[in-house]
Coordinates of C-alpha atoms and ligand atoms in Angstrom, one line a residue:
M96 CA 0.0 0.0 0.0
A97 CA 2.8 2.3 0.8
T98 CA 4.4 1.9 -2.5
M99 CA 2.8 3.8 -5.4
P100 CA 3.0 1.5 -8.4
D101 CA 1.2 4.0 -10.5
K102 CA 3.4 6.8 -9.7
H103 CA 5.7 8.0 -12.5
I104 CA 8.0 11.0 -12.3
D105 CA 10.0 12.4 -15.2
L106 CA 12.9 14.8 -15.0
Q107 CA 12.9 17.6 -17.6
C108 CA 16.1 19.6 -18.3
V109 CA 15.4 23.3 -17.9
H110 CA 17.8 24.1 -20.7
C111 CA 17.2 21.7 -23.6
G112 CA 13.9 20.1 -22.5
H113 CA 15.1 16.5 -22.6
I114 CA 13.1 14.1 -20.5
T115 CA 14.4 11.2 -18.5
P116 CA 12.4 9.0 -16.1
F117 CA 13.3 9.7 -12.4
I118 CA 14.8 6.5 -11.2
K119 CA 17.6 7.9 -9.1
P120 CA 19.1 11.4 -8.6
V121 CA 21.1 12.2 -11.7
P122 CA 23.7 14.9 -11.6
A123 CA 23.0 16.4 -14.9
C124 CA 21.0 16.3 -18.1
P125 CA 22.4 13.3 -20.1
K126 CA 21.9 15.3 -23.3
C127 CA 23.3 18.8 -22.6
G128 CA 24.9 18.6 -19.2
E129 CA 22.7 21.2 -17.6
N130 CA 22.4 20.4 -13.9
I131 CA 19.0 21.8 -13.0
L132 CA 16.2 19.3 -13.8
R133 CA 12.5 19.8 -13.2
A134 CA 10.4 17.0 -11.9
K135 CA 7.2 16.3 -13.9
Y136 CA 4.1 14.4 -12.6
D137 CA 0.9 13.3 -14.2
L138 CA -1.1 16.2 -13.1
K139 CA -4.0 15.4 -15.3
A140 CA -4.5 12.0 -13.7
L141 CA -4.4 13.6 -10.3
R142 CA -6.9 16.2 -11.3
D143 CA -9.3 13.6 -12.8
S144 CA -9.1 11.4 -9.7
G145 CA -10.2 14.1 -7.3
W146 CA -6.8 14.1 -5.6
I147 CA -7.2 17.2 -3.5
D148 CA -10.3 15.8 -1.7
K149 CA -8.2 12.9 -0.6
V150 CA -5.4 15.2 0.5
L151 CA -7.7 17.2 2.8
T152 CA -8.8 14.1 4.7
R153 CA -5.1 13.3 5.6
E154 CA -3.2 14.4 8.7
P155 CA -1.7 17.9 8.5
G156 CA 1.9 18.1 7.4
M157 CA 3.7 18.5 4.1
W158 CA 3.6 14.8 3.3
R159 CA -0.1 14.9 2.8
Y160 CA 0.9 16.1 -0.7
H161 CA 3.2 13.1 -1.2
E162 CA 1.9 12.4 -4.7
L163 CA 3.6 15.6 -5.9
L164 CA 6.9 14.9 -4.1
P165 CA 9.7 12.9 -5.6
L166 CA 9.4 9.7 -3.5
Y167 CA 8.0 6.4 -4.6
N168 CA 7.4 4.6 -1.3
T169 CA 5.9 6.5 1.7
D170 CA 7.5 4.0 4.1
N171 CA 10.7 5.9 3.3
I172 CA 9.4 9.2 4.7
V173 CA 11.6 10.8 7.3
S174 CA 9.5 13.2 9.3
L175 CA 9.8 15.4 12.4
G176 CA 6.4 16.9 12.0
E177 CA 7.4 19.5 9.4
G178 CA 5.0 21.6 7.3
S179 CA 1.5 22.8 8.0
T180 CA 2.9 26.0 9.6
P181 CA 0.5 28.8 10.4
L182 CA -0.3 31.7 8.1
L183 CA -0.5 34.7 10.4
H184 CA -2.4 37.8 9.4
A185 CA 0.0 40.7 10.2
K186 CA -2.5 43.4 11.0
N187 CA -0.2 45.7 12.9
L188 CA 2.7 45.6 10.5
G189 CA 0.2 45.7 7.7
M190 CA -1.3 48.9 9.1
M191 CA 2.1 50.5 9.3
L192 CA 2.8 49.7 5.7
G193 CA -0.7 50.4 4.4
L194 CA -1.1 46.7 3.5
K195 CA -4.4 45.3 4.7
N196 CA -3.7 41.8 3.5
L197 CA -0.2 41.0 4.8
Y198 CA 0.4 37.4 5.9
I199 CA 3.3 35.8 7.5
K200 CA 4.1 32.1 6.7
D201 CA 5.6 31.2 10.0
E202 CA 8.2 28.7 9.1
R203 CA 9.9 29.3 12.5
Q204 CA 7.5 26.8 13.8
G205 CA 9.1 23.9 12.0
P206 CA 11.2 21.2 13.8
T207 CA 14.5 23.1 13.3
A208 CA 12.9 26.5 12.9
S209 CA 13.5 27.3 9.2
F210 CA 11.8 26.3 5.9
K211 CA 14.9 24.1 5.4
D212 CA 13.0 21.5 7.4
R213 CA 10.9 20.9 4.3
Q214 CA 14.0 20.5 2.1
A215 CA 15.6 18.2 4.7
S216 CA 12.6 16.0 5.0
V217 CA 12.3 15.4 1.3
A218 CA 16.0 15.2 0.6
I219 CA 16.7 12.8 3.5
S220 CA 13.6 10.7 2.6
V221 CA 14.8 10.4 -1.0
M222 CA 18.3 9.4 0.2
R223 CA 16.8 6.7 2.3
E224 CA 14.8 5.5 -0.7
Q225 CA 18.0 5.4 -2.7
G226 CA 19.9 3.5 -0.1
V227 CA 22.3 6.4 0.6
K228 CA 24.1 5.8 3.9
E229 CA 26.4 8.8 4.0
A230 CA 26.0 12.2 2.4
V231 CA 27.7 15.6 1.9
V232 CA 26.1 19.0 1.9
A233 CA 27.4 22.6 1.8
S234 CA 25.5 25.1 3.7
T235 CA 25.2 28.7 5.0
G236 CA 23.8 27.3 8.3
N237 CA 20.2 26.3 8.2
V238 CA 20.5 23.5 5.7
A239 CA 23.2 21.9 7.8
I240 CA 21.0 22.1 10.9
A241 CA 17.9 20.7 9.3
Y242 CA 19.7 18.0 7.3
S243 CA 21.7 16.9 10.4
A244 CA 18.5 16.5 12.4
F245 CA 16.7 14.5 9.8
A246 CA 19.7 12.4 8.9
A247 CA 20.1 11.5 12.6
R248 CA 16.6 10.2 12.5
A249 CA 17.2 8.2 9.4
G250 CA 20.6 6.8 10.5
I251 CA 22.4 8.6 7.6
K252 CA 25.8 10.1 8.3
M253 CA 25.9 13.8 7.2
W254 CA 29.0 15.8 6.4
S255 CA 28.1 19.5 6.5
F256 CA 30.6 22.0 5.1
L257 CA 29.9 25.4 6.4
T258 CA 31.5 28.7 5.6
S259 CA 33.3 30.2 8.6
M260 CA 31.0 33.1 8.4
V261 CA 28.2 31.0 10.0
P262 CA 27.7 32.0 13.6
G263 CA 29.0 29.6 16.3
E264 CA 25.5 28.9 17.7
K265 CA 24.4 27.5 14.4
M266 CA 27.5 25.4 14.0
R267 CA 26.9 23.9 17.4
E268 CA 23.3 23.3 16.6
A269 CA 24.3 21.4 13.5
A270 CA 26.9 19.5 15.4
I271 CA 24.7 18.4 18.2
Y272 CA 22.8 16.0 15.9
G273 CA 26.0 13.9 15.6
G274 CA 27.0 14.7 12.0
E275 CA 30.3 16.0 11.0
V276 CA 30.5 19.8 10.8
I277 CA 33.4 21.2 8.8
K278 CA 34.1 24.9 9.0
V279 CA 35.7 26.1 5.8
T280 CA 37.7 29.3 6.1
G281 CA 36.3 31.1 3.0
T282 CA 33.1 32.0 1.3
Y283 CA 30.0 29.8 0.8
D284 CA 30.9 29.4 -2.9
Q285 CA 34.3 28.1 -1.8
A286 CA 32.7 25.8 0.8
K287 CA 30.6 24.3 -2.0
I288 CA 33.7 23.5 -4.0
V289 CA 35.5 21.9 -1.0
A290 CA 32.3 19.9 -0.2
S291 CA 32.0 18.7 -3.8
S292 CA 35.6 17.6 -4.1
F293 CA 35.4 15.9 -0.8
A294 CA 32.2 14.0 -1.8
E295 CA 33.7 13.1 -5.2
S296 CA 37.0 11.8 -3.7
R297 CA 35.1 9.6 -1.2
G298 CA 32.4 8.5 -3.6
L299 CA 29.7 10.0 -1.4
F300 CA 26.3 11.3 -2.3
L301 CA 26.4 15.1 -2.7
D302 CA 23.3 17.1 -2.1
K303 CA 23.3 20.0 -4.5
G304 CA 20.7 22.3 -3.0
I305 CA 19.0 24.3 -5.7
K306 CA 20.3 21.8 -8.3
S307 CA 18.8 18.8 -6.5
V308 CA 15.3 17.8 -7.4
A309 CA 14.3 17.0 -3.8
A310 CA 15.1 20.4 -2.6
V311 CA 13.1 22.4 -5.2
E312 CA 10.2 20.0 -5.0
S313 CA 10.0 20.3 -1.2
M314 CA 9.4 24.1 -1.5
K315 CA 6.2 23.5 -3.4
T316 CA 4.5 22.4 -0.2
M317 CA 4.7 26.0 1.0
A318 CA 2.7 27.1 -2.0
F319 CA 0.1 24.3 -1.5
E320 CA -0.4 25.2 2.1
I321 CA -0.6 29.0 1.4
A322 CA -3.2 28.5 -1.3
Q323 CA -5.3 26.3 1.0
Q324 CA -4.9 28.7 3.9
L325 CA -6.2 31.5 1.7
G326 CA -9.2 29.5 0.7
W327 CA -7.7 28.0 -2.6
K328 CA -6.5 31.3 -3.8
A329 CA -3.0 32.4 -4.7
P330 CA -1.7 35.5 -3.0
D331 CA -0.7 38.5 -5.2
W332 CA 2.8 38.4 -3.8
F333 CA 5.2 35.8 -2.4
I334 CA 8.2 37.5 -0.7
Q335 CA 11.4 35.8 0.4
A336 CA 15.0 36.7 1.3
V337 CA 17.1 34.8 -1.3
S338 CA 20.6 33.3 -1.3
G339 CA 20.6 30.5 -3.9
G340 CA 17.0 31.0 -4.9
M341 CA 15.6 27.5 -4.3
G342 CA 12.7 28.7 -2.1
P343 CA 10.9 31.0 -4.6
I344 CA 11.8 28.7 -7.6
G345 CA 10.1 25.8 -5.8
V346 CA 7.2 27.9 -4.5
A347 CA 6.5 29.3 -8.0
K348 CA 6.5 25.7 -9.3
G349 CA 4.0 24.7 -6.6
F350 CA 1.7 27.5 -7.7
E351 CA 2.1 26.5 -11.3
E352 CA 1.1 22.9 -10.5
L353 CA -2.0 24.2 -8.6
L354 CA -2.9 26.2 -11.6
E355 CA -2.6 23.1 -13.8
L356 CA -4.7 21.2 -11.3
G357 CA -7.4 23.9 -11.6
L358 CA -7.2 24.8 -7.9
I359 CA -6.2 28.4 -8.3
D360 CA -6.5 30.9 -11.2
K361 CA -3.2 32.6 -11.2
S362 CA 0.4 32.5 -9.9
P363 CA 1.7 35.2 -7.5
S364 CA 4.3 37.8 -8.3
I365 CA 7.6 37.0 -6.7
G366 CA 9.4 39.5 -4.5
I367 CA 13.1 38.6 -4.1
V368 CA 15.2 40.4 -1.4
Q369 CA 18.9 40.0 -1.1
S370 CA 21.4 41.3 1.4
A371 CA 22.9 44.5 -0.1
G372 CA 26.5 43.2 0.5
C373 CA 25.7 40.1 -1.6
A374 CA 23.0 41.0 -4.1
P375 CA 24.1 39.6 -7.5
M376 CA 20.5 38.9 -8.5
V377 CA 19.2 42.3 -7.6
R378 CA 22.0 44.1 -9.3
A379 CA 21.4 42.1 -12.6
F380 CA 17.6 42.5 -12.3
K381 CA 17.9 46.3 -11.9
N382 CA 20.2 46.4 -15.0
G383 CA 17.7 44.4 -16.9
Q384 CA 20.2 41.5 -17.4
R385 CA 19.2 37.8 -17.6
V386 CA 22.6 36.6 -16.4
A387 CA 24.0 37.7 -13.1
T388 CA 27.7 38.6 -12.4
P389 CA 28.8 36.8 -9.3
V390 CA 29.9 38.7 -6.1
E391 CA 33.3 37.3 -5.2
N392 CA 33.5 38.5 -1.7
P393 CA 30.2 38.9 0.0
Q394 CA 30.1 41.9 2.4
T395 CA 27.4 40.9 4.8
I396 CA 27.4 39.4 8.2
I397 CA 24.2 37.6 7.4
A398 CA 25.9 34.3 6.3
T399 CA 22.6 32.7 5.5
L400 CA 22.3 34.9 2.4
S401 CA 25.9 34.7 1.1
T402 CA 25.6 32.9 -2.2
G403 CA 27.8 35.0 -4.4
N404 CA 27.3 33.1 -7.6
P405 CA 23.6 32.3 -8.3
G406 CA 24.3 30.7 -11.6
R407 CA 21.3 29.5 -13.6
A408 CA 18.9 30.0 -10.6
Y409 CA 18.9 33.6 -11.3
E410 CA 17.8 33.1 -14.9
L411 CA 15.0 30.9 -13.8
L412 CA 13.8 33.5 -11.3
Y413 CA 14.2 36.2 -14.0
D414 CA 11.9 34.2 -16.3
I415 CA 9.4 33.5 -13.5
I416 CA 9.2 37.2 -12.8
G417 CA 8.9 37.9 -16.5
Q418 CA 5.9 35.5 -16.7
H419 CA 4.1 36.2 -13.4
G420 CA 5.4 39.6 -12.3
G421 CA 7.5 40.5 -9.4
S422 CA 10.5 42.6 -8.3
M423 CA 13.9 42.4 -6.7
E424 CA 15.2 44.6 -3.9
D425 CA 18.1 44.7 -1.6
A426 CA 18.5 45.6 2.1
T427 CA 21.5 46.5 4.1
D428 CA 22.4 44.6 7.3
E429 CA 21.5 47.7 9.2
E430 CA 18.1 48.0 7.6
A431 CA 17.6 44.3 8.4
F432 CA 18.4 44.8 12.1
N433 CA 15.9 47.7 12.2
A434 CA 13.3 45.5 10.6
T435 CA 13.9 42.8 13.3
R436 CA 12.9 45.2 16.0
I437 CA 9.8 46.4 14.0
I438 CA 8.5 42.8 13.4
A439 CA 9.2 41.8 17.0
Q440 CA 7.4 44.9 18.4
T441 CA 4.5 44.9 16.0
E442 CA 3.8 41.2 15.6
G443 CA 5.5 39.5 18.4
L444 CA 7.8 37.5 16.2
S445 CA 11.5 37.0 16.8
V446 CA 13.1 36.3 13.5
E447 CA 16.6 35.6 12.4
P448 CA 18.6 38.2 10.4
A449 CA 18.0 36.5 7.0
T450 CA 14.3 36.8 7.5
A451 CA 14.7 40.4 8.6
V452 CA 16.2 41.1 5.2
A453 CA 13.0 39.9 3.6
F454 CA 11.0 42.2 5.8
A455 CA 13.3 45.1 5.1
G456 CA 12.7 44.5 1.4
L457 CA 9.0 44.2 1.9
I458 CA 9.0 47.6 3.7
K459 CA 10.8 49.2 0.7
L460 CA 8.5 47.5 -1.9
A461 CA 5.4 48.8 0.0
R462 CA 6.7 52.3 0.5
R463 CA 7.6 52.5 -3.2
G464 CA 4.1 51.5 -4.2
I465 CA 5.4 48.4 -6.0
I466 CA 3.1 46.4 -3.8
K467 CA -0.4 47.9 -3.8
P468 CA -2.5 48.5 -0.7
N469 CA -5.1 45.9 -1.4
E470 CA -2.9 43.1 -2.6
V471 CA -2.6 39.9 -0.7
V472 CA 1.1 39.5 0.4
V473 CA 2.7 36.4 1.9
I474 CA 6.2 36.6 3.3
N475 CA 8.3 33.6 4.1
C476 CA 9.3 33.9 7.8
S477 CA 12.0 31.6 9.0
G478 CA 14.5 31.8 11.7
H479 CA 15.8 30.3 14.8
T480 CA 14.5 32.0 17.8
F481 CA 17.9 31.9 19.5
P482 CA 18.3 35.2 21.3
V483 CA 17.9 37.9 18.8
E484 CA 20.0 40.4 20.6
T485 CA 23.1 38.4 20.4
Q486 CA 22.7 38.3 16.7
I487 CA 21.9 41.9 16.3
L488 CA 23.9 43.6 19.0
G489 CA 26.4 41.0 20.0
D490 CA 29.8 40.1 18.7
Q491 CA 28.8 39.9 15.1
Y492 CA 27.6 43.4 15.0
A493 CA 30.7 44.7 16.8
R494 CA 32.8 42.8 14.4
Q495 CA 31.2 44.6 11.5
V496 CA 31.8 47.9 13.1
D497 CA 35.5 47.1 13.6
V498 CA 35.9 46.1 9.9
S499 CA 34.4 49.3 8.6
G500 CA 36.7 51.3 10.8
L501 CA 39.8 49.5 9.5
N502 CA 39.2 50.5 6.0
Q503 CA 41.3 47.7 4.8
K504 CA 40.5 44.2 3.7
V505 CA 41.9 41.3 5.7
S506 CA 42.4 38.3 3.5
L507 CA 43.5 35.1 5.2
P508 CA 44.3 32.4 2.7
E509 CA 41.1 30.9 1.6
E510 CA 40.3 27.2 1.6
G511 CA 43.3 26.9 3.9
L512 CA 42.5 23.4 5.0
L513 CA 42.2 22.0 1.5
A514 CA 45.2 23.9 0.1
A515 CA 47.4 22.9 3.0
L516 CA 46.4 19.3 2.9
E517 CA 46.9 19.2 -0.8
N518 CA 50.4 20.6 -0.3
M519 CA 51.1 17.8 2.1
E520 CA 50.1 15.2 -0.3
H521 CA 52.4 16.5 -3.0
R522 CA 55.7 17.3 -1.3
I523 CA 55.7 17.5 2.4
R524 CA 57.8 15.0 4.3
R525 CA 59.0 16.6 7.4
I526 CA 56.6 18.4 9.7
V527 CA 57.2 20.3 13.0
V528 CA 54.1 20.5 15.2
I529 CA 54.2 23.2 17.9
E530 CA 51.4 22.6 20.5
D531 CA 51.6 23.2 24.2
N532 CA 48.8 20.7 24.9
E533 CA 50.7 17.5 24.7
A534 CA 47.6 15.4 24.2
A535 CA 46.5 17.5 21.2
G536 CA 50.0 17.5 19.8
R537 CA 50.2 13.7 20.0
L538 CA 46.8 13.4 18.4
I539 CA 48.1 15.5 15.4
M540 CA 51.2 13.4 15.2
R541 CA 49.3 10.2 15.3
I542 CA 47.0 11.4 12.5
L543 CA 49.9 12.4 10.3
Q544 CA 52.0 9.3 11.1
A545 CA 49.1 7.0 10.4
K546 CA 49.8 8.0 6.8
G547 CA 53.3 6.5 7.2
K548 CA 54.9 9.1 5.0
Y549 CA 55.7 11.9 7.4
E550 CA 58.5 12.6 9.8
V551 CA 56.8 14.5 12.5
H552 CA 58.6 16.4 15.3
L553 CA 56.7 17.8 18.3
A554 CA 57.6 20.9 20.3
T555 CA 55.5 21.6 23.4
G556 CA 56.2 25.4 23.5
G557 CA 56.9 28.3 21.2
A558 CA 60.5 28.8 22.1
E559 CA 61.3 25.0 21.7
G560 CA 59.3 25.2 18.4
V561 CA 61.4 27.9 16.9
V562 CA 64.6 26.1 17.8
L563 CA 63.2 22.9 16.3
V564 CA 62.2 24.7 13.1
E565 CA 65.7 26.2 12.8
R566 CA 67.3 22.8 13.2
M567 CA 65.0 20.7 11.1
K568 CA 64.1 23.1 8.3
P569 CA 60.8 21.2 7.9
D570 CA 58.5 21.2 4.9
L571 CA 55.6 22.4 7.0
V572 CA 55.0 23.9 10.4
I573 CA 51.7 23.4 12.3
T574 CA 51.5 25.7 15.3
D575 CA 49.0 26.5 18.0
L576 CA 48.4 30.2 18.7
M577 CA 47.9 30.4 22.4
M578 CA 51.0 29.1 24.2
P579 CA 52.4 30.2 27.6
D580 CA 56.0 31.0 26.7
I581 CA 56.2 32.3 23.1
D582 CA 52.9 32.4 21.4
G583 CA 52.1 31.3 17.8
F584 CA 52.2 34.9 16.5
K585 CA 55.8 35.3 17.7
V586 CA 56.7 31.9 16.3
I587 CA 55.4 32.9 12.9
D588 CA 57.2 36.3 13.1
A589 CA 60.5 34.4 13.9
I590 CA 60.0 32.1 10.9
K591 CA 58.9 34.8 8.5
S592 CA 61.8 37.1 9.4
D593 CA 64.4 34.5 8.8
D594 CA 65.5 34.3 5.2
R595 CA 66.3 30.6 5.5
L596 CA 62.9 29.7 7.0
R597 CA 60.6 32.2 5.3
S598 CA 59.4 29.9 2.6
I599 CA 58.2 27.2 5.0
P600 CA 54.4 27.1 5.0
V601 CA 52.7 27.5 8.3
I602 CA 49.3 26.2 9.3
V603 CA 47.7 27.7 12.4
L604 CA 45.6 25.7 14.8
T605 CA 43.4 27.7 16.9
A606 CA 40.6 27.0 19.4
K607 CA 39.3 30.5 19.6
E608 CA 37.8 33.0 17.2
L609 CA 40.4 35.4 16.0
T610 CA 39.9 39.2 16.5
I611 CA 40.4 41.5 13.6
S612 CA 43.8 42.6 14.8
E613 CA 44.9 39.0 15.2
R614 CA 43.7 38.2 11.7
E615 CA 45.6 41.2 10.5
R616 CA 48.8 39.9 12.1
L617 CA 48.4 36.6 10.3
N618 CA 47.4 38.1 7.0
G619 CA 49.8 37.0 4.3
Q620 CA 51.9 35.0 6.7
I621 CA 50.2 31.6 6.8
S622 CA 48.9 28.9 4.5
G623 CA 46.0 27.7 6.4
L624 CA 43.9 28.0 9.5
L625 CA 42.4 25.0 11.3
Q626 CA 39.8 25.3 13.9
K627 CA 40.3 23.0 16.9
G628 CA 37.7 21.7 19.4
S629 CA 34.3 20.6 18.5
F630 CA 34.7 20.8 14.8
M631 CA 38.0 18.9 14.5
D632 CA 38.6 15.5 15.7
E633 CA 40.8 12.7 14.6
D634 CA 38.2 11.1 12.6
L635 CA 37.4 14.2 10.7
L636 CA 41.0 15.2 9.8
Q637 CA 41.8 11.6 8.9
S638 CA 38.9 11.4 6.6
I639 CA 39.9 14.6 4.8
V640 CA 43.5 13.5 4.5
D641 CA 42.3 10.2 3.1
A642 CA 39.9 11.9 0.8
L643 CA 42.5 14.1 -0.7
S644 CA 45.1 11.4 -1.3
Ligands
PLP234 C1 18.0 29.3 3.1 C2 17.4 30.6 3.6 C3 17.2 31.6 2.8 C4 17.6 31.6 1.3 O1 16.8 30.7 0.7 P1 17.0 30.3 -0.9 O2 15.6 30.1 -1.4 O3 17.8 29.0 -0.9 O4 17.7 31.4 -1.6 C5 16.5 32.7 3.3 N1 16.1 32.8 4.6 C6 16.3 31.8 5.5 C7 15.9 31.9 6.9 C8 17.0 30.6 5.0 O5 17.2 29.6 5.8
ZN235 ZN1 19.5 19.3 -21.3

């Protein structure tokens, strides 16, 4: 009963239109190589069978729409009670903005408090159906949290690669579910590259976000619920803060399917809001371009929205807006933080910064008259309700203020981990490890010696380390920063000021977040930065070393 023998799903290439049956996740169109494929269902058969009446007798939750999700056997569903979130009529904020029909789709009320729960539930269920035991994903935070939670439930091992911009609270939240969390020093786009080469070298399943069928399909369930909550009507607008664009692409597809099913009579306009420091889509849209120029170095502290290169997703959104209407807007971090207070104080909702960006954009679209007073507007509201004030007024905010005062870009070597380990593979034979915590030092030695190729020398203090480096002239130095006698900064100064030692690459191991001035001191001096503690254990490092060999 649980299997659906009649169910047939095709995948259609968004570029050339080629159709293949969906048997297992395929990385790209076999004909043209395009990697975004659209799932197609037999909507006519569903329409003729009175499908929606059946749906409405089922338990709430997004899986009530399972016929339109890319899973063949409902026994494979991995659920934490996601979906069926409330649609709140925002009367106070609406009054402020002159919008009588403003609604908030409150995705905060999902199991891990963002709309990524929908994506995780579908993606992990599909993985289970495909027999995947271990998977890799790159994330700006919320995907890693949601995937790790659902994967824990399914007994699937998750490797989440997060950009180092992600706040520590989110990293810890992802880590608590028992998956591996790898912090990549660099941008999200770089984290994606590291994740994909890791997956490839280990032969692991790589979840590709927007480019994965499960992710886009899961977002349709938001559209289904919204239409039902509005009495089988589409809103005039669907507004969301966008990074990669998966949300609105999936939501728009959901409304299009409802149209084909005859349940609504139009699709909503789409309002896309990006963080001003990382707004490649908005910039291209305002210039009337169908292809976006990537932003290489996102300048926003809102890591959730830091996709610098939107690729084909932008073209899809551009076409959706061309067809159904819509607009794109940006909002600065400061505008977002102001919006956070406004939403909290008018509607009693504590939202995360990424969602605040959506609200800041909504405020602009309303004030400019792009959204009309009588239009029905739905805004996607996600966000962890971890203390808002630490996100807004805490370290992150202070850090941003510091940066602007410095007036100078700090560029630590990016992808330090990957680059350093690759170097090791190719030429490094002799390594000096400087680490005052002997247990940690021995752990690093063991990891490296397990490879059998390295001659590793351990110094348990900075002064001893400098002497050892001078004597050994190693191929690589790995040093701790905080040491009682001579600290890592001074060790690096000593190495870099000596003509005979200057060319030796140095990798820094640190347990603490670096301050701006500490980063400045390391700038240009080191080849990599490894975070110790909860995100680095023997298993992890060993796996990566294995992966790259
Ligand atoms: C992932 C995320 C976004 C961006 O979503 P995309 O549709 O992938 O661009 C925005 N806001 C929140 C809260 C998110 O978790
Ligand atoms: Zn194709």
